[in-house]
Amino acid sequence: MSTTEPAPRIAVIGGGQLARMMAPPAVALGVPLRLLAEAEGVSAAQVIPDQMVGDYRDLATLRAVTEGCSVVTFDHEHVPTEHLRALAADGVTAHPGPEALVHAQDKIVMREAMARLGAPQPRWAVVSAETDVAEFGLPCVLKVSRGGYDGKGVWVVRTLADAAEPLAAAAETGVRLLAEELVDFRRELSALVARAPSGQAAAYPVVATLQVDGVCREVIAPAPDLEPSAATAAQELALRIAGELGVTGILAVELFETVDADGHSHVLVNELAMRPHNTGHWTQDGAVTSQFENHLRAALDLPLGSPAPRARWTVMVNILGGDDPDVGRLYDGYPHALARDPQLRVHLYGKDLRPGRKVGHVNVYGDDLDDCLERGRHAAAWFRGDLGDESE
Amino acid sequence: MSTTEPAPRIAVIGGGQLARMMAPPAVALGVPLRLLAEAEGVSAAQVIPDQMVGDYRDLATLRAVTEGCSVVTFDHEHVPTEHLRALAADGVTAHPGPEALVHAQDKIVMREAMARLGAPQPRWAVVSAETDVAEFGLPCVLKVSRGGYDGKGVWVVRTLADAAEPLAAAAETGVRLLAEELVDFRRELSALVARAPSGQAAAYPVVATLQVDGVCREVIAPAPDLEPSAATAAQELALRIAGELGVTGILAVELFETVDADGHSHVLVNELAMRPHNTGHWTQDGAVTSQFENHLRAALDLPLGSPAPRARWTVMVNILGGDDPDVGRLYDGYPHALARDPQLRVHLYGKDLRPGRKVGHVNVYGDDLDDCLERGRHAAAWFRGDLGDESE
């Protein structure tokens, strides 16, 4: 009696919630994952049996975790590209590969690539001294080219004095800085696409995202009141970037939406992310195929699943730790949250509540956007502990 | 800094695909599972990190796996009820509990309970000799009261000579036999409900199931052309059985649909199952809340999620190993199956293909039932290896 052709094993680097949320579609697809976690018991390590603990910056560790795997993918974008080239020489293909990934690691490389592609983007320049910032013009945004995330490594500079801290920090750490114009945007959008090594690609509906202090707070899919031509242009832009940069897996193109004098919408590229992205969490319950499943399918060069929405509206609201460090409400939040809304979809990350930390999200879908927003915000606030007195 | 209230850990006995498919909703809910697997590397053991291998018939093993768990639930119905009573004395509550579970373990106990509840059921009797069978009347169906599954332990008896084998087998093993009338049914239906210890219950739409040789082959949700009054009656019957027997978790009531002289539908109780059930796999992609999630919510006495369908039709088709033992097509089936149908939802169990063995299923949903059936059957046959020459 023969056995099934074994499914290829996918190595996943990084034990955060993005890796955790790859586990359910991997179970369904029958595809084994092998995890490299940064520590025991982290979010993804709670749910993926085949795991080791180690440092993703260490090539020997990467070689150990990818042994017997034909492909490797990521929970985050920080694996050194030279290590990915070394793994490729060993026969382990990274998705995304190093040539693509560098554009998500280095904002200056990304800006140069967007310029080359003619993609619309804010005016920008590399800066290293106060005179560069003065020449660029104020107000502006200063960003570290590498290592920033969730609003860290980003400064809004309104006076030259504001530039002193980022310039000093950059000089000390050797990281390069870029200045970007402070865009007067209507809102932030995200265009998410999946792309397989075959070149097949699938574009999810363009969503509106609400960022607070640089952290994604809410996503509405599709973006309300977005001109169809602007939505199509954003999707085409994301598909073109994915193709030109050779991205495999999920690419999130974070965009500013601006409105011109005639009232028409335009988009400017803000950031690129090459992994499942917070602005795509709505797809778990709101799309035919989730971003996590399509990321895995792309890594295996399988045909991608439909990115079509399953409801008129899907709203994602992140659950962030609240200001009260003593609230222990995350699991305790279930009885009320689930009883109030039998349609609510909850995704928790197995993390302790800490102020400002992303510990989960809720998805709500339906025909009425205001209703979805109210339900999603209520549930997230309840889990966060903000509604204790009011609702009990 | 405080930590989150830890979520209660659920012990799951049995490492088959039903336990495996509890893993994805457990990931989303942030609820840890602890698995007792019958052997290393079985279906659920591939995807649940916290596991031990052992014999579910051994109380010491059950005590070890449930240590630190407040609740225990099951992949199958074979755990001895006396062990569940012993666990309850230790403070570990089984869902379903032993008083309910016995009705899924013993068909005679179940038939007696249905009679007590006045639930419609086939005429039946306990038989132990040829004269009992003759007195009951032929043709009939003989069933072992305990231990049968997927058509095993069931005999259609048309002559007394047909009864010899089951009677001899029963006498030898000491298991009791019952005779049931051979029902002239239109089709088989299944009414699936979830019930929490609080008494809250949720009824899924009644589905039509196609059984071949005692094995579930296809499910259509909702059952096509079922009189609304009959559908409601079946749901009410399942809710009443769940309540009267004190079931917690998922209860599947397998039904025969009969048609009277006036053309009206009626239902008769065929079997009870107290765990996620093959006739509920469609809920993974076709309902707001899957049977697996509601089973876990019930075990934790959390409010149940909506059982409402998300599409007009959802079709589930099982993938069974085909006749050719050398076909190694399961993973190899992906490129064609996924490319042909970007909406296809595939669930594989991490099992080797063997003739007749359930190794996975596909779900297809949409507005057109014939289209869903064609897509689901094609995909399942393709994975099974039946379409190789025709479709390549």
PDB file of C-alpha atoms in Angstrom, chain A residues 234-379:
ATOM      1  CA  ALA A 234      -4.795  51.129  -6.388  1.00  0.00           C
ATOM      2  CA  GLN A 235      -5.238  47.430  -7.145  1.00  0.00           C
ATOM      3  CA  GLU A 236      -3.374  47.750 -10.433  1.00  0.00           C
ATOM      4  CA  LEU A 237      -0.598  49.643  -8.693  1.00  0.00           C
ATOM      5  CA  ALA A 238      -0.225  46.926  -6.046  1.00  0.00           C
ATOM      6  CA  LEU A 239      -0.230  44.188  -8.701  1.00  0.00           C
ATOM      7  CA  ARG A 240       2.378  46.084 -10.702  1.00  0.00           C
ATOM      8  CA  ILE A 241       4.615  46.604  -7.684  1.00  0.00           C
ATOM      9  CA  ALA A 242       4.299  42.914  -6.760  1.00  0.00           C
ATOM     10  CA  GLY A 243       5.220  41.888 -10.280  1.00  0.00           C
ATOM     11  CA  GLU A 244       8.046  44.383 -10.834  1.00  0.00           C
ATOM     12  CA  LEU A 245       9.664  43.660  -7.472  1.00  0.00           C
ATOM     13  CA  GLY A 246       9.112  39.907  -7.826  1.00  0.00           C
ATOM     14  CA  VAL A 247       7.144  39.625  -4.591  1.00  0.00           C
ATOM     15  CA  THR A 248       5.913  36.132  -3.683  1.00  0.00           C
ATOM     16  CA  GLY A 249       3.317  35.749  -0.939  1.00  0.00           C
ATOM     17  CA  ILE A 250       1.278  38.641   0.390  1.00  0.00           C
ATOM     18  CA  LEU A 251       2.189  42.239  -0.441  1.00  0.00           C
ATOM     19  CA  ALA A 252       0.417  45.058   1.381  1.00  0.00           C
ATOM     20  CA  VAL A 253       0.755  48.463  -0.221  1.00  0.00           C
ATOM     21  CA  GLU A 254      -0.192  51.077   2.356  1.00  0.00           C
ATOM     22  CA  LEU A 255      -1.462  54.194   0.626  1.00  0.00           C
ATOM     23  CA  PHE A 256      -2.428  57.762   1.328  1.00  0.00           C
ATOM     24  CA  GLU A 257      -5.626  58.819  -0.406  1.00  0.00           C
ATOM     25  CA  THR A 258      -5.531  62.447  -1.474  1.00  0.00           C
ATOM     26  CA  VAL A 259      -8.282  64.483  -3.084  1.00  0.00           C
ATOM     27  CA  ASP A 260      -7.478  66.932  -5.867  1.00  0.00           C
ATOM     28  CA  ALA A 261      -9.065  70.301  -6.568  1.00  0.00           C
ATOM     29  CA  ASP A 262     -11.691  68.609  -8.745  1.00  0.00           C
ATOM     30  CA  GLY A 263     -12.642  66.269  -5.914  1.00  0.00           C
ATOM     31  CA  HIS A 264     -11.032  63.186  -7.465  1.00  0.00           C
ATOM     32  CA  SER A 265      -9.125  60.645  -5.418  1.00  0.00           C
ATOM     33  CA  HIS A 266      -5.492  59.759  -5.940  1.00  0.00           C
ATOM     34  CA  VAL A 267      -3.181  57.484  -4.045  1.00  0.00           C
ATOM     35  CA  LEU A 268       0.430  57.789  -2.934  1.00  0.00           C
ATOM     36  CA  VAL A 269       2.528  54.838  -1.767  1.00  0.00           C
ATOM     37  CA  ASN A 270       3.266  55.115   1.954  1.00  0.00           C
ATOM     38  CA  GLU A 271       4.759  51.749   2.935  1.00  0.00           C
ATOM     39  CA  LEU A 272       5.215  48.219   1.627  1.00  0.00           C
ATOM     40  CA  ALA A 273       4.862  45.072   3.737  1.00  0.00           C
ATOM     41  CA  MET A 274       5.677  41.610   2.421  1.00  0.00           C
ATOM     42  CA  ARG A 275       3.823  39.206   4.692  1.00  0.00           C
ATOM     43  CA  PRO A 276       0.252  38.841   5.901  1.00  0.00           C
ATOM     44  CA  HIS A 277      -0.684  42.279   7.131  1.00  0.00           C
ATOM     45  CA  ASN A 278      -2.921  43.781   9.777  1.00  0.00           C
ATOM     46  CA  THR A 279      -4.954  45.473   7.035  1.00  0.00           C
ATOM     47  CA  GLY A 280      -5.756  41.988   5.673  1.00  0.00           C
ATOM     48  CA  HIS A 281      -7.034  40.344   8.863  1.00  0.00           C
ATOM     49  CA  TRP A 282     -10.610  41.015   7.728  1.00  0.00           C
ATOM     50  CA  THR A 283     -10.088  38.366   5.016  1.00  0.00           C
ATOM     51  CA  GLN A 284     -10.195  35.577   7.642  1.00  0.00           C
ATOM     52  CA  ASP A 285     -13.955  35.990   7.892  1.00  0.00           C
ATOM     53  CA  GLY A 286     -14.764  38.375   5.084  1.00  0.00           C
ATOM     54  CA  ALA A 287     -13.136  36.884   1.977  1.00  0.00           C
ATOM     55  CA  VAL A 288     -13.428  33.553   0.190  1.00  0.00           C
ATOM     56  CA  THR A 289      -9.741  32.890   0.820  1.00  0.00           C
ATOM     57  CA  SER A 290      -7.890  34.515   3.709  1.00  0.00           C
ATOM     58  CA  GLN A 291      -4.596  36.320   3.261  1.00  0.00           C
ATOM     59  CA  PHE A 292      -2.972  33.642   5.429  1.00  0.00           C
ATOM     60  CA  GLU A 293      -4.124  30.806   3.176  1.00  0.00           C
ATOM     61  CA  ASN A 294      -3.103  32.658   0.033  1.00  0.00           C
ATOM     62  CA  HIS A 295       0.279  33.423   1.564  1.00  0.00           C
ATOM     63  CA  LEU A 296       0.841  29.686   2.094  1.00  0.00           C
ATOM     64  CA  ARG A 297      -0.518  28.801  -1.338  1.00  0.00           C
ATOM     65  CA  ALA A 298       1.839  31.338  -2.893  1.00  0.00           C
ATOM     66  CA  ALA A 299       4.797  29.957  -0.934  1.00  0.00           C
ATOM     67  CA  LEU A 300       3.991  26.507  -2.397  1.00  0.00           C
ATOM     68  CA  ASP A 301       3.315  27.944  -5.869  1.00  0.00           C
ATOM     69  CA  LEU A 302      -0.209  26.531  -5.719  1.00  0.00           C
ATOM     70  CA  PRO A 303      -3.062  28.288  -7.536  1.00  0.00           C
ATOM     71  CA  LEU A 304      -4.329  31.175  -5.424  1.00  0.00           C
ATOM     72  CA  GLY A 305      -7.795  31.217  -3.928  1.00  0.00           C
ATOM     73  CA  SER A 306     -10.424  33.797  -4.716  1.00  0.00           C
ATOM     74  CA  PRO A 307      -9.880  37.113  -2.911  1.00  0.00           C
ATOM     75  CA  ALA A 308     -13.557  38.041  -3.383  1.00  0.00           C
ATOM     76  CA  PRO A 309     -15.446  39.452  -0.391  1.00  0.00           C
ATOM     77  CA  ARG A 310     -18.137  37.267   1.189  1.00  0.00           C
ATOM     78  CA  ALA A 311     -20.155  40.142   2.631  1.00  0.00           C
ATOM     79  CA  ARG A 312     -20.990  43.672   1.583  1.00  0.00           C
ATOM     80  CA  TRP A 313     -18.957  45.054   4.489  1.00  0.00           C
ATOM     81  CA  THR A 314     -16.377  43.552   6.785  1.00  0.00           C
ATOM     82  CA  VAL A 315     -14.915  45.554   9.650  1.00  0.00           C
ATOM     83  CA  MET A 316     -11.778  44.575  11.585  1.00  0.00           C
ATOM     84  CA  VAL A 317     -11.043  46.222  14.925  1.00  0.00           C
ATOM     85  CA  ASN A 318      -7.809  45.496  16.766  1.00  0.00           C
ATOM     86  CA  ILE A 319      -7.869  44.643  20.441  1.00  0.00           C
ATOM     87  CA  LEU A 320      -5.131  46.647  22.116  1.00  0.00           C
ATOM     88  CA  GLY A 321      -4.168  46.494  25.745  1.00  0.00           C
ATOM     89  CA  GLY A 322      -5.839  49.407  27.553  1.00  0.00           C
ATOM     90  CA  ASP A 323      -4.405  51.950  29.951  1.00  0.00           C
ATOM     91  CA  ASP A 324      -5.235  49.926  33.015  1.00  0.00           C
ATOM     92  CA  PRO A 325      -2.401  47.424  33.437  1.00  0.00           C
ATOM     93  CA  ASP A 326      -4.454  45.438  35.939  1.00  0.00           C
ATOM     94  CA  VAL A 327      -7.334  44.533  33.664  1.00  0.00           C
ATOM     95  CA  GLY A 328      -7.367  40.791  33.084  1.00  0.00           C
ATOM     96  CA  ARG A 329     -10.361  40.843  30.870  1.00  0.00           C
ATOM     97  CA  LEU A 330      -9.251  39.126  27.690  1.00  0.00           C
ATOM     98  CA  TYR A 331     -10.762  35.687  28.248  1.00  0.00           C
ATOM     99  CA  ASP A 332     -13.179  37.132  30.787  1.00  0.00           C
ATOM    100  CA  GLY A 333     -14.529  39.304  27.983  1.00  0.00           C
ATOM    101  CA  TYR A 334     -16.062  36.350  26.166  1.00  0.00           C
ATOM    102  CA  PRO A 335     -19.366  35.879  28.010  1.00  0.00           C
ATOM    103  CA  HIS A 336     -20.592  39.395  27.316  1.00  0.00           C
ATOM    104  CA  ALA A 337     -18.974  39.874  23.902  1.00  0.00           C
ATOM    105  CA  LEU A 338     -20.215  36.577  22.468  1.00  0.00           C
ATOM    106  CA  ALA A 339     -23.671  36.817  24.003  1.00  0.00           C
ATOM    107  CA  ARG A 340     -24.152  40.350  22.707  1.00  0.00           C
ATOM    108  CA  ASP A 341     -23.155  39.443  19.164  1.00  0.00           C
ATOM    109  CA  PRO A 342     -23.553  35.805  18.029  1.00  0.00           C
ATOM    110  CA  GLN A 343     -22.045  36.790  14.653  1.00  0.00           C
ATOM    111  CA  LEU A 344     -18.869  38.207  16.188  1.00  0.00           C
ATOM    112  CA  ARG A 345     -15.610  36.591  15.036  1.00  0.00           C
ATOM    113  CA  VAL A 346     -12.843  36.794  17.597  1.00  0.00           C
ATOM    114  CA  HIS A 347      -9.138  36.178  16.984  1.00  0.00           C
ATOM    115  CA  LEU A 348      -6.889  36.253  20.034  1.00  0.00           C
ATOM    116  CA  TYR A 349      -3.134  35.910  19.828  1.00  0.00           C
ATOM    117  CA  GLY A 350      -2.355  34.126  23.100  1.00  0.00           C
ATOM    118  CA  LYS A 351      -0.567  37.204  24.402  1.00  0.00           C
ATOM    119  CA  ASP A 352      -0.682  38.899  27.757  1.00  0.00           C
ATOM    120  CA  LEU A 353      -2.489  42.227  27.886  1.00  0.00           C
ATOM    121  CA  ARG A 354      -0.113  45.165  28.085  1.00  0.00           C
ATOM    122  CA  PRO A 355      -0.974  48.797  27.451  1.00  0.00           C
ATOM    123  CA  GLY A 356      -0.959  49.475  23.722  1.00  0.00           C
ATOM    124  CA  ARG A 357      -0.039  45.917  22.725  1.00  0.00           C
ATOM    125  CA  LYS A 358      -1.997  44.195  19.952  1.00  0.00           C
ATOM    126  CA  VAL A 359      -3.439  41.095  21.575  1.00  0.00           C
ATOM    127  CA  GLY A 360      -6.189  40.191  19.115  1.00  0.00           C
ATOM    128  CA  HIS A 361      -8.818  41.503  16.760  1.00  0.00           C
ATOM    129  CA  VAL A 362     -12.466  41.047  15.965  1.00  0.00           C
ATOM    130  CA  ASN A 363     -14.112  40.782  12.579  1.00  0.00           C
ATOM    131  CA  VAL A 364     -17.721  41.737  11.932  1.00  0.00           C
ATOM    132  CA  TYR A 365     -19.484  41.501   8.608  1.00  0.00           C
ATOM    133  CA  GLY A 366     -22.895  42.448   7.352  1.00  0.00           C
ATOM    134  CA  ASP A 367     -24.954  44.670   5.083  1.00  0.00           C
ATOM    135  CA  ASP A 368     -24.926  47.776   7.270  1.00  0.00           C
ATOM    136  CA  LEU A 369     -21.564  49.453   7.770  1.00  0.00           C
ATOM    137  CA  ASP A 370     -22.575  51.534  10.789  1.00  0.00           C
ATOM    138  CA  ASP A 371     -23.882  48.427  12.513  1.00  0.00           C
ATOM    139  CA  CYS A 372     -20.661  46.542  11.762  1.00  0.00           C
ATOM    140  CA  LEU A 373     -18.562  49.423  13.101  1.00  0.00           C
ATOM    141  CA  GLU A 374     -20.604  49.707  16.275  1.00  0.00           C
ATOM    142  CA  ARG A 375     -20.414  45.977  16.940  1.00  0.00           C
ATOM    143  CA  GLY A 376     -16.709  45.711  16.207  1.00  0.00           C
ATOM    144  CA  ARG A 377     -15.772  48.763  18.278  1.00  0.00           C
ATOM    145  CA  HIS A 378     -17.924  47.669  21.190  1.00  0.00           C
ATOM    146  CA  ALA A 379     -16.401  44.203  21.281  1.00  0.00           C
TER     147      ALA A 379
END
